[in-house]
XYZ file of C-alpha atoms in Angstrom:
91
model
C 33.040 60.358 45.823
C 33.588 56.713 44.950
C 32.649 55.222 48.329
C 29.235 56.912 48.111
C 28.360 55.524 44.679
C 25.377 53.131 44.839
C 27.314 50.124 43.538
C 30.037 50.626 46.134
C 27.515 51.149 48.946
C 26.003 47.804 48.035
C 29.441 46.199 48.389
C 30.449 47.788 51.704
C 27.048 48.517 53.272
C 28.137 51.719 55.073
C 25.901 54.687 55.706
C 26.892 58.118 54.407
C 27.776 59.089 57.964
C 29.994 56.041 58.440
C 31.745 56.771 55.142
C 32.449 60.334 56.287
C 33.816 59.058 59.603
C 35.986 56.461 57.831
C 37.409 59.092 55.429
C 38.117 61.523 58.315
C 40.055 58.809 60.139
C 41.871 57.826 56.956
C 42.778 61.482 56.294
C 44.359 61.685 59.731
C 46.705 58.802 58.812
C 47.782 59.686 55.283
C 51.032 61.229 54.195
C 50.724 63.864 51.454
C 52.424 63.039 48.160
C 53.681 65.516 45.585
C 53.400 64.365 42.004
C 56.252 65.752 39.912
C 55.732 63.739 36.734
C 52.634 62.647 34.846
C 52.689 59.132 33.463
C 49.466 59.538 31.422
C 47.865 57.713 29.801
C 48.266 54.422 31.648
C 44.707 53.408 32.586
C 41.535 53.049 30.510
C 39.747 55.530 32.763
C 41.264 59.036 32.830
C 39.852 59.544 36.308
C 42.131 56.751 37.592
C 45.349 58.389 36.402
C 45.757 60.552 39.513
C 45.482 57.488 41.728
C 48.176 55.679 39.790
C 50.474 58.712 39.664
C 50.113 59.228 43.399
C 50.956 55.565 44.033
C 54.026 55.823 41.817
C 55.254 59.135 43.288
C 54.538 58.099 46.852
C 56.196 54.697 46.370
C 53.021 53.030 47.582
C 53.191 49.495 48.956
C 50.038 48.691 46.982
C 46.986 50.082 45.253
C 43.823 48.980 47.028
C 40.934 48.969 44.608
C 37.598 47.507 43.690
C 38.387 48.489 40.101
C 40.632 45.621 38.998
C 40.120 45.999 35.266
C 41.389 49.579 35.063
C 44.458 49.159 37.273
C 45.733 45.644 36.469
C 48.020 46.422 33.512
C 49.416 49.680 34.937
C 50.018 48.159 38.377
C 52.041 45.367 36.772
C 53.936 47.805 34.550
C 55.034 49.885 37.564
C 55.463 46.863 39.835
C 52.907 48.121 42.344
C 50.998 45.289 43.998
C 47.221 45.543 43.615
C 45.018 44.515 46.558
C 41.463 43.787 45.594
C 38.886 45.113 48.005
C 35.878 42.828 47.869
C 34.621 42.417 51.394
C 32.591 44.796 53.486
C 34.195 46.748 56.302
C 32.863 47.815 59.652
C 33.502 51.251 61.025
């Protein structure tokens, strides 16, 4: 899970318990998206493809990411704004 990776924990400073609480709250708010078409390959990291395809299929308002390098070109190509998440959050 990305939020629990050491480099991300250094950026956001949340405990494992706080991450789990945050994700549970987020899950309660999301709207499921069915992906009917694969646009691969669009990103340098194959693990990012599902995020991009979900954003495209779900007509996302933006992709929020810490991973600017892998999403920048594809986000522009599909005209999906990219919001860069740099600051820490409090749960």
